[in-house]
Amino acid sequence: MATFDISKVLDKSLITVTLQATDKEAAISELTDLLVQNGAVVDKKAFVEDVIVREAEGMTGLGQGVAIPHGKSKAVKTTSLAIGISQHMIPWESLDGEPINTIILFAVRDQDADTLHIKLLQKVAILLADDEFIEELHKVKTKEEVLTLFERDPGEE
């Protein structure tokens, strides 16, 4: 399988290490603002609604303080990732029942729903399956550190 180049869907303008939100909807909204400013999402309200609908279908909190909400939406112009890291914990339904402070929001164009979306989820899932990656993710202080961490090839050690 060709390595998926995450830099196609993630750049510094889509990362915040100072997420202000204190609940799930506010966090999704705040990250969507980054996607709108970046031009990846053209209709904030429609996209947020699509993400909230998807949230109702199943838990996106993976545990260890990380959640991966996602929206497949006509409001998405360019499939992208927005990453938010909060200095406080946010209540979120998660596999370990704990709140989260790291959110990786997937914004997926309808047309990319099957191909790019799957590759993206695979790449992120492989990274998140690594406890060391999660530990490092919780230590990052800058957007650059987040970017470097996500650009790492999951196979590298």
C-alpha angles and dihedrals in degrees: 000000000000112000111258111236105225093190087076090069104026133056136158094268088064095055129081125179091185103060107174100193120114099193139040099258093047090049092051090047093049092050090045088057088062090050091049093048089049091052093241093114121042101185115040097186094050093046095048089049091051091051093048090049089051090048089058090057096061147340117285097181104104096189128247089080097298131118129182109198115178141189128198101199147160085226090070115093097176124023105243147157124233117194125199126185119190129201088218134049120262122208108247135155104256140167093250094042091240129124120253138228102184122068126185106191116198116207108190129184113230090240091054094048096111106032115028093029092057093047090048093049090047093052094047092043091053091050092047092049087066112087091202091056090051091049091051091045090057091052100051117118103178140047089241091058090051091050093048091049094051094044090059114111108246089224093057121101 
